[in-house]
Amino acid sequence: MSRINDIYGTMVFNDAVMKARLPEETYKQLRRSMDEGSRLSQEDAEIIASAMKDWAIEKGVTHFTHWFQPMTNITAEKHDSFLVPDGNGGVIMEFSGSELIHGEPDASSFPSGGLRATFEARGYTAWDPTSYAFIKDGVLCIPTAFCAYGGQALDKKIPLLRSMQALNRQGLRLMKLLGRDDIRSIKVNVGAEQEYFLIDEEMYSKRKDLLYTGRTLFGAKPPKGQELDDHYSGAIKPRVQEFMTELDEELWKLGVLAKTEHNEAAPAQHEIAPYFTSVNIATDHNQIIMELMQRIARKHHLVCLLHEKPFAGVNGSGKHNNWSISTDSGMNLLEPGETPQENAQFLLMLCAVLQAVDNYQDLLRMSVSSAGNDLRLGGNEAPPAVISVFLGDQLTDILKAIENDESYAPGEKEIFKVGVHVLPKFPKDSTDRNRTSPFAFTGNKFEFRMPGSSASISGCNVVLNTAVAESFSQFSDYLEASEKPVQEAVRDLIKKCISEHSRIIFNGNGYGKEWQKEAGARGLLNLPSLADCAPCYLDPKNVDLFSRHRIYTPEELNARYLIKLESYCKVIRIEALTMLDMVWKDIFPAASSYSALLAESAYKKNNAGFEVNSTFEQAVASGISKILSAAFSIAGVLEKNLKEAEKIKDPLKAACHYRDYVLSAMNELRAESDELENCVSAEYWPYPSYGDILFSVN
Ligand code: ADP
Ligand code: MG
C-alpha cells in the first residue's frame, strides 16, 4: 500500500494543497464557499488562481482548461496556455482570477435543445469550487458548470448541484421538525460501480459496427458464451491485469479511490468500483474513469467498450449507482440506528425514498433511458424496465407490522411501535441477495442498478435527489400541519406512507415473466423504450416538481426532452446505416461468392461423373441463396423505413417510428445475416466472429 500513499492525489489541487498554499483567510473563504455555497470575492479568486498556477507549473503544466459536462455523456475541454507576452519580446506565465472563474468556450456545437438560439451562441463556463481542479495529460483541468447567456443550464453539472441544494434545503427543514437542530447540512453520497468490456484492438478495428456504433450489429452466437459462469470473479488475465494496474495508478493520482476490480459475468466483461464520495465529485470521477479506461486500454492494444449491450446473447453493462444521504457530522441517515428515536428517523428516511421512487417511477426510468440501455433493460440478465424497490424480507415484514399494528417476529406478542421499539439488526448479507431488483436497499444505502454503462450518472441522481427532496418537503408539510406531538405524527406519517406506497416493494425475481404481470396489476409503469418514457418530461406533475425545487425551468426540461429524443433517433439511424453498409459491401458479397463457389464445385463434381453426388454443396448453396434473398428484401424494407423516418419532423413521432419500423427491420436483417454467418465458411466471412472477439484477450 505504500505505493498508493506515494501517488494518491498527487495530481489534485485538493484540500491539503490548498491549506498549504493559500493564505489562511483565503483558504477559510474557499472552504466556506465549498461547504455552504457562499460567493468568493474577486480578490480571493486572484489569490487562488495564482496559487493553482504555481502548483501546476511546478508539475510541468503549461495549459489550463475549463472542464465541463455538456448534454452528451462525455466531457468537453478547450485548452488555453498560461503564456502571456511580457512586453519585451519574452513571455511570462499568468493565470488570473477571472480566467479561473469564467470561461467562454466556443460552444455552438454542443446540444442545447433550443436553449441557445444561434444569435447568442455563446456558452459560459463557471468554476465549481466544490470539485477539485486536477492535472490530466499535462493540462490543468478546472471543473466548471456550463450555461447559456440567460443562465439556462446547458450541462449535467448545474442541475446536479441544484438538486443537491434542494435535498439539503428540504432535508434540513424536516430534521428541524424532528428536533435535530444539531444538523447543519445534508449531503448525498454515491459510489458508482462501472461495468465494461475489454477486447483486442485488432478484432475491434475489423468490425465497422464496433467502430461506428460501439456495439456489434451482427454476430452469430458462439458455441461458448457465459453459460458456464466461469468468468465472474475468475482469475484476471495478465494483459487485463496490466491494464487494471495502470488504470488504478492513474486514477489514484487524480484522487479517484478505485477500490475493487473484478471480472463480470460475460466473457471479456469487467467492473471497477471507486470508494463512495459526494455525488458531485462521484459524477466527475465517473467521467474521468470512463475517459481513462478508454485511453489506457489503447496503450495495451485493447479497446474498452462502454456500450450497454455490445454483444447480443451475453450480459450487457450497467452502472450501479449506490446512493445514501448523510449529515455534516458523517451520520448515514439510511443506517438503522441503536435507539427507538434513531429508528423512527431511519424509517422515515426509508419511507421518503419509497414514496419518491413510487411517485416518480417515470422520471427514474427516463433518466436511464437511451437507445443503448433500452437494449439491455428488460433483457433476461438485466433489471426489467419496471421500477420496484427491494427491501429484503425482514425489513418488509417490519413495515407490514407497522402498517397493520402487529408484532414483527413470529411468536412475539408485542405490537411493533415506531419510536418505541428498537429494530432488529439486519446484516448486510440478508438484504443484498437479490441481484434482479432495479432498486435495492443494501443495508445502509440504495443501489440503483438500471443506469447504463456509458451514461453520466448525473441524470439519475438529479431525479433521485429531487424526488427525495419532494418527499421531505411533503413530510415537513404534514408534520407542520399536525396537531399531535411530533413522535405520534411521525408514526402516523410512516404508517400512511407504507400503506400508500407498499406496491413499489418487490422482493421476488425481477427477471421473471410473472413479475411483469403482477407489476401491471399493481399499477406500476412498464416503459420499455425511450420513446415510451420521453413524454414524462412534459407531464405537468413532473414539470411542477422540477420547477418548484428549482432544478429545471420548463424551458430547460423541454430542452432535455428534445435532446434525448434527437439523440435516440440519431443513434438508431447511424446503426441502421452501418448495417446497410455492412450487408451491401461485405456480408452479401461474401455469402454470394461462397454459394457461387459451392455451386461451381457441385457443377464440376457432377460433370466429372463422381460416384457420390454433391448433396452438401447443393444444399448449402441453395440454403444460402434462400437466406440471401430474404435478407436482400429486408435490407430494402430497412432502407425504405429509414427514409420515412428521416422525413418525420415531430421528435416524438420520429422516435416512435425508429423504434417500431427501423429497429424491427434491423432485428430481422440481423437474424438473417446471423443465419448466413452460420453457413458461410470462415475464410469467406468478412468479420471476426463473436468467439474471436469475446475470447481474444489472454
Ligand atoms: P457490490 O458489487 O456488492 O454491489 P461493491 O463493493 O462492488 O459492491 O460496490 C459497492 C459500492 O457502494 C462502492 O462504490 C462503495 O464505495 C459504495 N458504498 C458503500 N457504502 C456506501 C454509502 N453509504 N453510500 C454510497 N455508496 C456506498
Ligand atoms: Mg453492486
XYZ file of C-alpha atoms and ligand atoms in Angstrom:
726
model
C 0.000 0.000 0.000
C 2.939 2.351 0.263
C 2.732 2.926 -3.467
C -0.800 4.280 -3.240
C 0.264 6.611 -0.423
C 3.073 7.956 -2.589
C 0.888 8.759 -5.557
C -2.631 9.246 -4.219
C -3.981 12.661 -5.119
C -0.627 13.970 -6.388
C -2.339 15.478 -9.436
C -5.155 17.127 -7.492
C -5.326 20.668 -6.139
C -7.023 19.224 -3.080
C -7.709 20.380 0.414
C -4.228 19.613 1.722
C -2.563 21.513 -1.145
C -4.905 24.459 -0.725
C -4.328 24.567 3.003
C -0.592 24.545 2.483
C -0.503 27.095 -0.327
C -3.246 29.607 0.384
C -3.176 32.384 2.969
C -5.252 31.296 5.959
C -8.044 33.794 5.323
C -8.392 32.882 1.635
C -8.445 29.195 2.495
C -11.232 29.836 5.015
C -13.280 31.732 2.443
C -12.802 28.968 -0.107
C -13.888 26.309 2.392
C -16.968 28.357 3.205
C -17.736 28.588 -0.448
C -17.304 24.819 -0.840
C -19.308 23.852 2.222
C -22.001 26.484 2.283
C -22.071 27.812 -1.264
C -21.064 31.384 -0.347
C -19.643 33.607 -3.085
C -15.882 34.185 -3.381
C -14.553 37.711 -3.775
C -12.563 38.653 -6.885
C -9.568 39.231 -4.639
C -9.697 35.700 -3.234
C -10.195 34.284 -6.721
C -6.987 36.044 -7.848
C -5.027 34.553 -4.966
C -6.396 31.043 -5.589
C -5.747 31.265 -9.354
C -2.182 32.302 -8.771
C -1.549 29.504 -6.249
C -3.170 26.995 -8.589
C -0.985 28.163 -11.467
C 2.234 27.960 -9.421
C 1.329 24.442 -8.259
C 0.551 23.338 -11.818
C 3.713 24.897 -13.301
C 5.823 23.059 -10.752
C 4.353 19.884 -12.228
C 5.334 20.888 -15.744
C 1.922 22.181 -16.796
C 1.652 24.953 -19.398
C -2.065 24.844 -20.277
C -5.365 25.003 -18.464
C -8.888 24.120 -19.447
C -12.384 24.629 -18.170
C -13.522 21.022 -17.967
C -17.301 20.715 -18.369
C -20.087 18.245 -18.996
C -22.359 19.234 -21.874
C -25.619 17.409 -22.515
C -23.850 14.453 -24.070
C -22.344 11.673 -21.985
C -18.788 12.882 -22.337
C -16.800 15.822 -21.061
C -15.531 18.746 -23.081
C -12.431 20.886 -22.793
C -10.673 23.657 -24.678
C -7.041 24.234 -23.834
C -5.516 27.676 -23.234
C -1.955 28.289 -22.266
C -0.719 30.339 -19.312
C 1.607 32.185 -21.695
C 1.299 35.959 -21.917
C 3.775 38.292 -23.744
C 5.842 40.237 -21.219
C 6.092 43.283 -23.486
C 9.832 42.832 -24.000
C 9.714 40.107 -26.606
C 9.554 37.355 -23.998
C 6.713 35.555 -22.222
C 5.505 35.077 -18.687
C 3.104 32.544 -17.233
C -0.120 34.086 -15.992
C -3.492 32.889 -14.814
C -5.973 35.403 -13.472
C -8.895 35.097 -11.100
C -11.323 35.827 -13.899
C -9.790 33.114 -16.063
C -10.327 30.746 -13.154
C -13.905 31.793 -12.540
C -15.293 32.340 -16.038
C -14.690 30.883 -19.449
C -16.272 31.296 -22.835
C -15.730 28.113 -24.791
C -16.785 28.053 -28.417
C -19.937 26.243 -27.561
C -22.156 26.451 -30.587
C -21.737 22.801 -31.500
C -22.891 21.319 -28.192
C -26.509 20.190 -27.981
C -28.712 22.847 -26.412
C -32.225 21.640 -27.193
C -33.092 25.103 -28.477
C -31.903 26.863 -25.310
C -29.251 28.780 -27.134
C -30.523 30.380 -30.310
C -27.631 30.830 -32.728
C -27.589 34.629 -32.442
C -26.486 34.240 -28.864
C -24.493 31.111 -29.480
C -22.018 31.747 -26.715
C -21.989 29.497 -23.708
C -20.277 30.318 -20.455
C -18.376 28.109 -18.064
C -18.203 28.895 -14.367
C -15.830 27.379 -11.827
C -17.352 24.797 -9.480
C -15.236 25.198 -6.343
C -16.857 22.124 -4.760
C -14.948 19.800 -7.083
C -11.133 19.946 -7.011
C -9.049 21.027 -10.002
C -6.705 18.336 -11.303
C -3.951 17.732 -13.848
C -4.771 15.336 -16.656
C -2.398 14.769 -19.571
C -0.294 17.710 -18.521
C -3.250 20.103 -18.526
C -4.745 21.835 -15.504
C -8.453 20.886 -15.580
C -10.853 23.152 -13.737
C -14.263 21.542 -13.165
C -16.875 24.001 -14.375
C -20.591 24.419 -14.935
C -21.778 25.365 -18.414
C -24.677 27.721 -19.046
C -26.218 29.966 -21.706
C -26.231 33.758 -21.765
C -29.556 33.796 -19.892
C -28.223 31.463 -17.190
C -30.020 28.359 -18.517
C -28.197 25.145 -17.663
C -26.576 23.664 -20.762
C -24.885 20.852 -18.903
C -25.204 17.986 -16.465
C -23.479 19.659 -13.531
C -25.759 22.630 -12.865
C -28.936 20.549 -12.381
C -26.995 18.152 -10.162
C -25.724 20.973 -7.931
C -29.247 22.393 -7.797
C -30.693 19.010 -6.805
C -28.124 18.665 -4.024
C -29.188 22.069 -2.723
C -32.869 21.110 -2.899
C -32.263 17.931 -0.936
C -30.225 19.808 1.621
C -32.888 22.531 1.970
C -35.817 20.143 2.398
C -33.820 17.665 4.471
C -32.791 20.313 6.975
C -36.364 21.521 7.199
C -37.543 18.002 8.058
C -34.692 17.400 10.515
C -35.547 20.621 12.370
C -39.108 19.393 12.767
C -37.723 16.173 14.230
C -35.800 18.263 16.745
C -32.433 17.729 15.078
C -31.104 21.279 15.414
C -27.561 19.895 15.513
C -27.535 19.022 11.809
C -26.095 21.769 9.609
C -26.150 20.161 6.194
C -27.310 17.046 4.417
C -25.401 15.625 1.534
C -25.738 12.814 -0.949
C -23.045 10.154 -1.286
C -22.618 7.997 -4.321
C -20.390 5.068 -5.226
C -20.794 4.122 -8.882
C -19.758 0.626 -9.953
C -18.799 0.679 -13.627
C -19.040 -2.326 -15.926
C -17.201 -2.557 -19.243
C -15.833 -4.917 -21.863
C -12.198 -5.207 -22.910
C -11.486 -6.635 -26.336
C -8.475 -6.914 -28.585
C -7.745 -3.816 -30.668
C -7.192 -5.871 -33.802
C -10.619 -7.511 -33.586
C -12.198 -4.133 -32.923
C -10.625 -2.467 -35.924
C -12.009 -5.153 -38.234
C -15.619 -4.525 -37.225
C -17.311 -1.489 -38.741
C -20.209 -1.864 -36.323
C -17.932 -1.580 -33.279
C -16.048 1.310 -34.865
C -19.130 3.333 -35.784
C -21.633 2.381 -33.113
C -19.762 0.831 -30.182
C -21.782 -2.372 -30.418
C -21.972 -5.396 -32.696
C -24.934 -5.222 -35.074
C -24.353 -8.744 -36.344
C -22.852 -11.870 -34.857
C -23.982 -15.464 -34.614
C -23.996 -16.963 -31.144
C -20.632 -18.600 -30.388
C -20.505 -22.221 -29.186
C -19.493 -20.925 -25.758
C -20.914 -17.835 -24.110
C -21.346 -17.209 -20.397
C -23.353 -20.356 -19.640
C -20.611 -21.993 -17.602
C -20.416 -18.990 -15.262
C -16.653 -19.363 -15.337
C -15.757 -15.730 -15.917
C -17.392 -13.962 -12.962
C -14.682 -13.145 -10.429
C -12.446 -15.698 -12.127
C -8.676 -15.236 -12.418
C -7.831 -11.975 -14.186
C -5.794 -12.488 -17.346
C -2.274 -10.977 -17.386
C -2.995 -8.400 -20.105
C -6.135 -7.281 -18.332
C -4.224 -7.177 -15.043
C -1.615 -4.874 -16.550
C -4.373 -2.604 -17.796
C -6.087 -2.563 -14.396
C -2.841 -1.821 -12.559
C -2.087 1.151 -14.773
C -5.686 2.359 -14.553
C -5.642 2.179 -10.754
C -2.419 4.161 -10.546
C -3.587 6.874 -12.911
C -6.890 7.139 -11.050
C -5.181 7.314 -7.667
C -3.036 10.204 -8.887
C -6.269 12.006 -9.732
C -7.683 11.316 -6.288
C -10.149 8.700 -7.532
C -10.180 5.938 -4.964
C -10.514 2.955 -7.284
C -11.077 0.097 -4.899
C -12.421 -3.086 -6.385
C -11.735 -4.547 -9.784
C -13.077 -7.873 -10.899
C -14.325 -9.898 -13.828
C -18.027 -9.746 -14.565
C -20.445 -12.410 -15.765
C -19.837 -12.241 -19.524
C -16.560 -13.241 -21.143
C -14.340 -10.148 -21.553
C -16.521 -8.183 -19.118
C -15.102 -6.426 -16.055
C -16.043 -3.977 -13.335
C -14.372 -1.172 -11.441
C -15.781 0.455 -8.316
C -14.325 3.510 -6.597
C -14.981 4.244 -2.946
C -18.093 6.383 -2.499
C -17.949 10.166 -2.157
C -20.141 13.263 -2.510
C -22.402 12.871 -5.556
C -20.947 15.854 -7.402
C -17.410 14.523 -7.113
C -18.550 10.942 -7.789
C -20.067 12.166 -11.048
C -16.885 13.993 -12.076
C -14.853 10.944 -11.090
C -17.025 8.582 -13.081
C -16.416 10.717 -16.173
C -12.683 10.577 -15.502
C -12.851 6.795 -15.009
C -14.631 6.303 -18.345
C -12.162 8.540 -20.152
C -9.066 6.940 -18.642
C -10.337 3.399 -19.190
C -10.668 4.061 -22.883
C -7.304 5.766 -23.208
C -5.295 3.317 -21.115
C -6.883 0.314 -22.869
C -5.407 1.567 -26.154
C -1.937 1.604 -24.620
C -2.324 -2.124 -24.029
C -3.707 -2.714 -27.553
C -7.109 -3.262 -26.067
C -10.368 -1.427 -26.623
C -12.697 -0.623 -23.748
C -16.354 -0.859 -24.770
C -18.700 1.226 -22.660
C -21.810 0.432 -24.691
C -24.688 -1.057 -22.682
C -25.172 -4.010 -24.993
C -22.105 -4.583 -27.161
C -22.957 -8.269 -27.737
C -26.321 -9.958 -28.098
C -26.784 -13.080 -26.022
C -24.337 -12.215 -23.243
C -24.812 -9.771 -20.380
C -24.803 -6.060 -21.058
C -23.038 -3.427 -18.955
C -24.561 -1.153 -16.396
C -23.517 1.235 -13.746
C -24.726 0.538 -10.216
C -25.467 3.814 -8.517
C -25.056 3.295 -4.752
C -26.837 6.200 -3.097
C -27.110 7.375 0.511
C -27.635 10.573 2.456
C -25.550 11.766 5.356
C -25.238 14.700 7.721
C -22.339 17.116 8.143
C -21.170 15.047 11.097
C -20.946 11.994 8.833
C -24.047 10.173 10.106
C -25.602 7.996 7.403
C -29.346 8.661 7.554
C -30.085 5.324 5.890
C -28.316 3.377 8.614
C -30.739 1.700 11.027
C -29.911 3.030 14.484
C -29.460 1.705 18.001
C -32.295 3.561 19.668
C -36.042 3.880 19.016
C -35.625 7.567 18.109
C -32.892 6.835 15.594
C -35.024 4.087 14.146
C -38.025 6.347 13.730
C -35.750 8.666 11.783
C -34.374 5.779 9.731
C -37.863 4.511 8.879
C -38.909 7.998 7.871
C -35.913 8.242 5.512
C -36.750 4.829 4.094
C -40.339 5.943 3.515
C -39.123 9.127 1.843
C -37.221 7.031 -0.701
C -40.123 4.589 -1.205
C -42.514 7.458 -1.860
C -40.028 9.176 -4.178
C -39.448 6.049 -6.257
C -43.152 5.203 -6.418
C -44.297 8.693 -7.360
C -41.542 9.299 -9.898
C -41.053 5.874 -11.495
C -41.466 7.536 -14.882
C -38.671 10.056 -14.322
C -36.307 7.467 -12.900
C -36.933 5.210 -15.875
C -36.452 8.153 -18.218
C -33.197 9.124 -16.529
C -31.602 5.810 -17.513
C -33.105 5.551 -20.962
C -31.072 5.621 -24.157
C -31.013 3.681 -27.398
C -28.162 1.609 -25.946
C -29.554 0.971 -22.472
C -33.004 0.077 -23.822
C -31.352 -2.953 -25.438
C -30.198 -4.060 -22.011
C -33.116 -3.260 -19.693
C -35.798 -5.878 -19.740
C -33.392 -8.445 -21.183
C -33.261 -11.584 -19.076
C -29.979 -10.657 -17.458
C -30.639 -7.015 -16.626
C -33.102 -5.241 -14.386
C -36.529 -5.102 -16.013
C -37.907 -1.863 -17.387
C -40.367 -1.869 -14.452
C -39.137 0.020 -11.406
C -39.585 -1.584 -7.998
C -37.756 -1.496 -4.678
C -36.178 -4.478 -2.954
C -36.100 -4.211 0.852
C -35.499 -7.803 1.870
C -37.975 -9.943 3.788
C -37.022 -8.784 7.252
C -37.451 -5.082 6.628
C -40.591 -5.679 4.586
C -42.066 -7.667 7.495
C -41.319 -4.795 9.826
C -43.067 -2.338 7.526
C -46.053 -4.691 7.289
C -46.178 -4.987 11.063
C -46.168 -1.207 11.376
C -48.902 -0.836 8.794
C -51.155 -3.408 10.464
C -50.273 -2.724 14.098
C -48.871 -6.230 14.507
C -45.794 -7.784 16.013
C -42.931 -8.285 13.590
C -41.345 -11.506 14.797
C -43.152 -14.833 14.672
C -44.363 -15.852 18.106
C -43.803 -12.390 19.521
C -46.809 -10.833 21.164
C -45.854 -7.219 21.368
C -47.035 -4.813 18.724
C -44.190 -3.034 16.955
C -44.303 0.695 17.550
C -42.198 3.216 15.691
C -40.218 5.353 18.082
C -40.773 2.922 20.941
C -39.091 -0.271 19.786
C -35.607 -0.947 18.591
C -35.292 -2.526 15.160
C -33.505 -5.836 14.932
C -30.082 -5.699 13.304
C -30.172 -6.758 9.688
C -26.825 -7.954 8.459
C -25.898 -6.609 5.011
C -25.984 -10.101 3.561
C -29.627 -10.559 4.300
C -30.523 -7.513 2.259
C -28.086 -7.970 -0.575
C -29.011 -11.277 -2.087
C -31.449 -10.153 -4.706
C -29.498 -9.100 -7.772
C -32.552 -8.888 -10.024
C -34.002 -5.771 -8.444
C -33.563 -2.439 -10.196
C -33.533 -0.535 -6.893
C -32.292 -2.455 -3.874
C -31.790 -1.483 -0.254
C -28.403 -2.910 0.681
C -28.131 -2.381 4.419
C -27.380 1.345 4.629
C -27.755 2.609 1.044
C -29.861 2.088 -2.038
C -28.365 0.584 -5.148
C -29.984 1.756 -8.389
C -28.939 -0.844 -10.938
C -30.595 0.468 -14.066
C -28.218 3.209 -15.251
C -26.351 2.348 -18.442
C -22.603 1.880 -18.563
C -21.953 4.768 -20.961
C -24.189 7.391 -19.348
C -23.224 10.166 -16.975
C -24.608 9.397 -13.511
C -25.755 12.981 -13.205
C -29.174 12.313 -14.780
C -30.366 9.583 -12.436
C -29.036 11.371 -9.356
C -30.781 14.621 -10.295
C -34.083 12.706 -10.343
C -33.355 10.755 -7.161
C -32.250 13.811 -5.196
C -35.181 15.899 -6.376
C -37.794 13.198 -5.807
C -36.490 12.583 -2.277
C -36.373 16.352 -1.630
C -40.053 16.374 -2.601
C -40.819 13.581 -0.111
C -39.019 15.552 2.602
C -40.987 18.641 1.693
C -44.319 16.787 1.831
C -43.374 15.136 5.134
C -42.497 18.547 6.570
C -45.825 19.951 5.407
C -47.574 17.049 7.120
C -45.700 17.439 10.393
C -46.175 21.199 10.413
C -49.907 20.794 9.926
C -50.332 18.034 12.504
C -51.539 18.951 15.961
C -50.236 15.787 17.564
C -46.907 15.541 19.395
C -44.165 15.057 16.836
C -43.401 11.413 17.769
C -47.008 10.431 17.184
C -47.278 12.452 13.997
C -44.147 10.747 12.674
C -45.664 7.356 13.477
C -48.853 8.239 11.593
C -46.855 9.559 8.695
C -44.795 6.374 8.409
C -47.946 4.227 8.531
C -49.651 6.348 5.914
C -46.617 6.263 3.662
C -46.273 2.476 3.911
C -49.887 1.867 3.047
C -49.790 4.291 0.120
C -46.538 3.097 -1.405
C -46.012 -0.549 -0.492
C -46.960 -1.514 -4.061
C -43.455 -0.421 -5.113
C -41.832 -3.052 -2.838
C -40.978 -6.304 -4.582
C -38.576 -8.876 -3.171
C -39.054 -11.628 -5.748
C -37.336 -12.418 -9.021
C -37.385 -9.264 -11.129
C -36.341 -11.161 -14.249
C -39.377 -13.463 -14.192
C -42.217 -13.047 -16.676
C -44.758 -13.370 -13.827
C -43.414 -10.188 -12.279
C -44.276 -8.141 -15.375
C -47.846 -9.324 -14.991
C -48.029 -8.682 -11.276
C -46.416 -5.263 -11.701
C -49.130 -4.416 -14.222
C -51.808 -5.492 -11.746
C -50.181 -3.286 -9.089
C -50.366 -0.334 -11.462
C -46.605 0.053 -11.808
C -45.293 1.518 -15.028
C -43.623 -0.641 -17.655
C -41.865 1.612 -20.140
C -39.676 -0.487 -22.403
C -38.164 2.232 -24.594
C -37.062 5.837 -24.537
C -39.916 6.744 -26.868
C -42.305 5.409 -24.210
C -40.874 7.397 -21.329
C -39.871 10.679 -23.013
C -43.360 12.238 -22.712
C -42.938 12.185 -18.919
C -40.689 15.254 -19.317
C -43.791 17.184 -20.392
C -46.113 15.759 -17.727
C -47.379 18.675 -15.573
C -46.674 16.724 -12.341
C -43.001 16.451 -13.335
C -42.659 19.952 -14.765
C -44.081 21.181 -11.496
C -41.687 19.056 -9.397
C -38.607 20.390 -11.149
C -39.834 23.990 -11.168
C -40.774 24.009 -7.503
C -37.400 22.692 -6.405
C -35.644 24.998 -8.881
C -33.893 22.167 -10.737
C -35.123 22.779 -14.281
C -37.292 25.544 -15.634
C -39.958 24.235 -18.050
C -37.720 25.542 -20.839
C -34.674 23.639 -19.559
C -36.723 20.484 -19.171
C -38.102 20.781 -22.679
C -34.525 21.076 -23.955
C -33.665 17.763 -22.293
C -36.773 16.182 -23.806
C -35.716 17.272 -27.291
C -32.077 16.264 -26.876
C -32.943 12.789 -25.572
C -35.291 12.132 -28.476
C -32.916 13.532 -31.064
C -30.029 11.505 -29.801
C -32.177 8.334 -29.739
C -33.113 8.841 -33.403
C -29.551 9.697 -34.424
C -28.066 6.637 -32.752
C -30.535 4.268 -34.386
C -30.055 5.986 -37.727
C -26.273 5.539 -37.582
C -26.754 1.902 -36.596
C -29.136 1.275 -39.491
C -26.789 2.937 -41.983
C -23.863 0.923 -40.643
C -25.842 -2.289 -41.019
C -26.741 -1.457 -44.584
C -23.140 -0.613 -45.350
C -22.002 -3.925 -43.882
C -24.529 -6.074 -45.701
C -24.133 -4.395 -49.091
C -20.382 -4.140 -49.097
C -19.269 -7.207 -47.176
C -21.852 -9.694 -45.977
C -23.959 -10.163 -49.106
C -20.920 -10.337 -51.411
C -19.260 -12.884 -49.088
C -22.341 -15.104 -48.934
C -22.860 -14.786 -52.665
C -19.236 -15.683 -53.505
C -19.245 -18.641 -51.187
C -22.508 -20.023 -52.575
C -21.165 -19.481 -56.110
C -18.071 -21.454 -55.166
C -20.226 -24.298 -53.853
C -22.434 -24.224 -56.954
C -19.392 -24.312 -59.162
C -17.943 -27.182 -57.210
C -21.249 -29.086 -57.430
C -21.365 -28.489 -61.158
C -17.805 -29.696 -61.600
C -18.358 -32.769 -59.441
C -21.498 -33.683 -61.333
C -19.766 -33.227 -64.675
C -16.782 -35.243 -63.551
C -19.149 -38.150 -63.129
C -18.256 -38.817 -59.438
C -19.993 -41.795 -57.941
C -21.127 -39.785 -54.928
C -23.374 -36.800 -55.594
C -22.811 -33.233 -54.441
C -25.553 -33.058 -51.796
C -23.523 -30.892 -49.445
C -22.614 -28.236 -51.998
C -26.082 -28.087 -53.478
C -27.900 -27.995 -50.167
C -25.705 -25.299 -48.654
C -25.571 -23.206 -51.821
C -29.305 -23.267 -52.162
C -29.797 -22.617 -48.426
C -27.528 -19.590 -48.616
C -29.359 -18.316 -51.692
C -32.677 -18.565 -49.899
C -31.470 -16.679 -46.832
C -29.702 -14.184 -49.029
C -32.821 -13.315 -50.953
C -34.817 -12.942 -47.713
C -32.060 -10.721 -46.292
C -31.953 -8.730 -49.510
C -35.627 -7.966 -49.311
C -35.414 -6.958 -45.621
C -32.498 -4.666 -46.413
C -34.817 -2.960 -48.884
C -37.501 -2.588 -46.216
C -34.955 -1.153 -43.799
C -33.851 1.413 -46.373
C -37.418 2.423 -47.027
C -38.314 2.689 -43.322
C -35.213 4.735 -42.687
C -36.086 7.199 -45.439
C -39.567 7.590 -43.980
C -38.166 8.187 -40.506
C -35.909 10.944 -41.783
C -38.926 12.859 -43.073
C -40.758 12.993 -39.739
C -40.423 16.390 -38.104
C -42.008 15.804 -34.701
C -39.245 14.317 -32.480
C -41.529 12.004 -30.503
C -43.227 10.664 -33.620
C -39.818 10.183 -35.237
C -38.555 8.245 -32.200
C -41.635 6.003 -32.280
C -41.060 5.359 -35.972
C -37.415 4.457 -35.401
C -38.460 2.087 -32.621
C -41.353 0.444 -34.485
C -40.062 0.308 -38.047
C -36.328 0.889 -38.190
C -35.250 -1.152 -35.145
C -37.571 -4.006 -36.045
C -36.244 -4.202 -39.611
C -32.718 -4.096 -38.180
C -33.524 -7.060 -35.944
C -34.882 -9.037 -38.877
C -31.908 -8.228 -41.041
C -29.601 -9.300 -38.263
C -31.382 -12.603 -37.795
C -30.992 -13.468 -41.489
C -27.410 -12.340 -41.594
C -26.503 -14.364 -38.496
C -28.005 -17.381 -40.268
C -25.689 -16.677 -43.170
C -22.731 -16.498 -40.825
C -23.582 -19.999 -39.628
C -23.482 -21.351 -43.212
C -20.626 -19.435 -44.820
C -17.041 -20.662 -44.494
C -14.894 -18.745 -42.004
C -12.489 -17.975 -44.812
C -15.184 -16.076 -46.675
C -16.860 -14.402 -43.700
C -15.703 -10.771 -43.652
C -15.715 -10.111 -39.903
C -14.241 -11.631 -36.755
C -16.850 -13.840 -35.086
C -18.270 -13.444 -31.569
C -15.941 -16.225 -30.463
C -12.940 -14.375 -31.934
C -13.891 -11.137 -30.195
C -15.055 -12.394 -26.811
C -12.140 -14.715 -26.259
C -9.494 -12.512 -27.875
C -7.722 -11.303 -24.768
C -5.332 -13.557 -22.935
P -21.405 -4.880 -4.779
O -20.735 -5.320 -6.066
O -21.611 -5.932 -3.764
O -22.658 -4.105 -5.018
P -19.119 -3.145 -4.407
O -18.255 -3.230 -3.205
O -18.600 -3.579 -5.716
O -20.462 -3.882 -4.025
O -19.591 -1.644 -4.605
C -20.314 -1.003 -3.658
C -20.206 0.482 -3.909
O -21.052 1.137 -2.985
C -18.813 1.059 -3.702
O -18.585 2.090 -4.627
C -18.933 1.615 -2.297
O -17.998 2.637 -2.010
C -20.326 2.158 -2.332
N -20.888 2.438 -1.000
C -20.644 1.804 0.158
N -21.296 2.423 1.178
C -21.952 3.486 0.639
C -22.786 4.507 1.163
N -23.089 4.595 2.442
N -23.278 5.415 0.294
C -22.988 5.358 -1.012
N -22.217 4.422 -1.549
C -21.703 3.487 -0.746
Mg -23.407 -3.648 -6.929
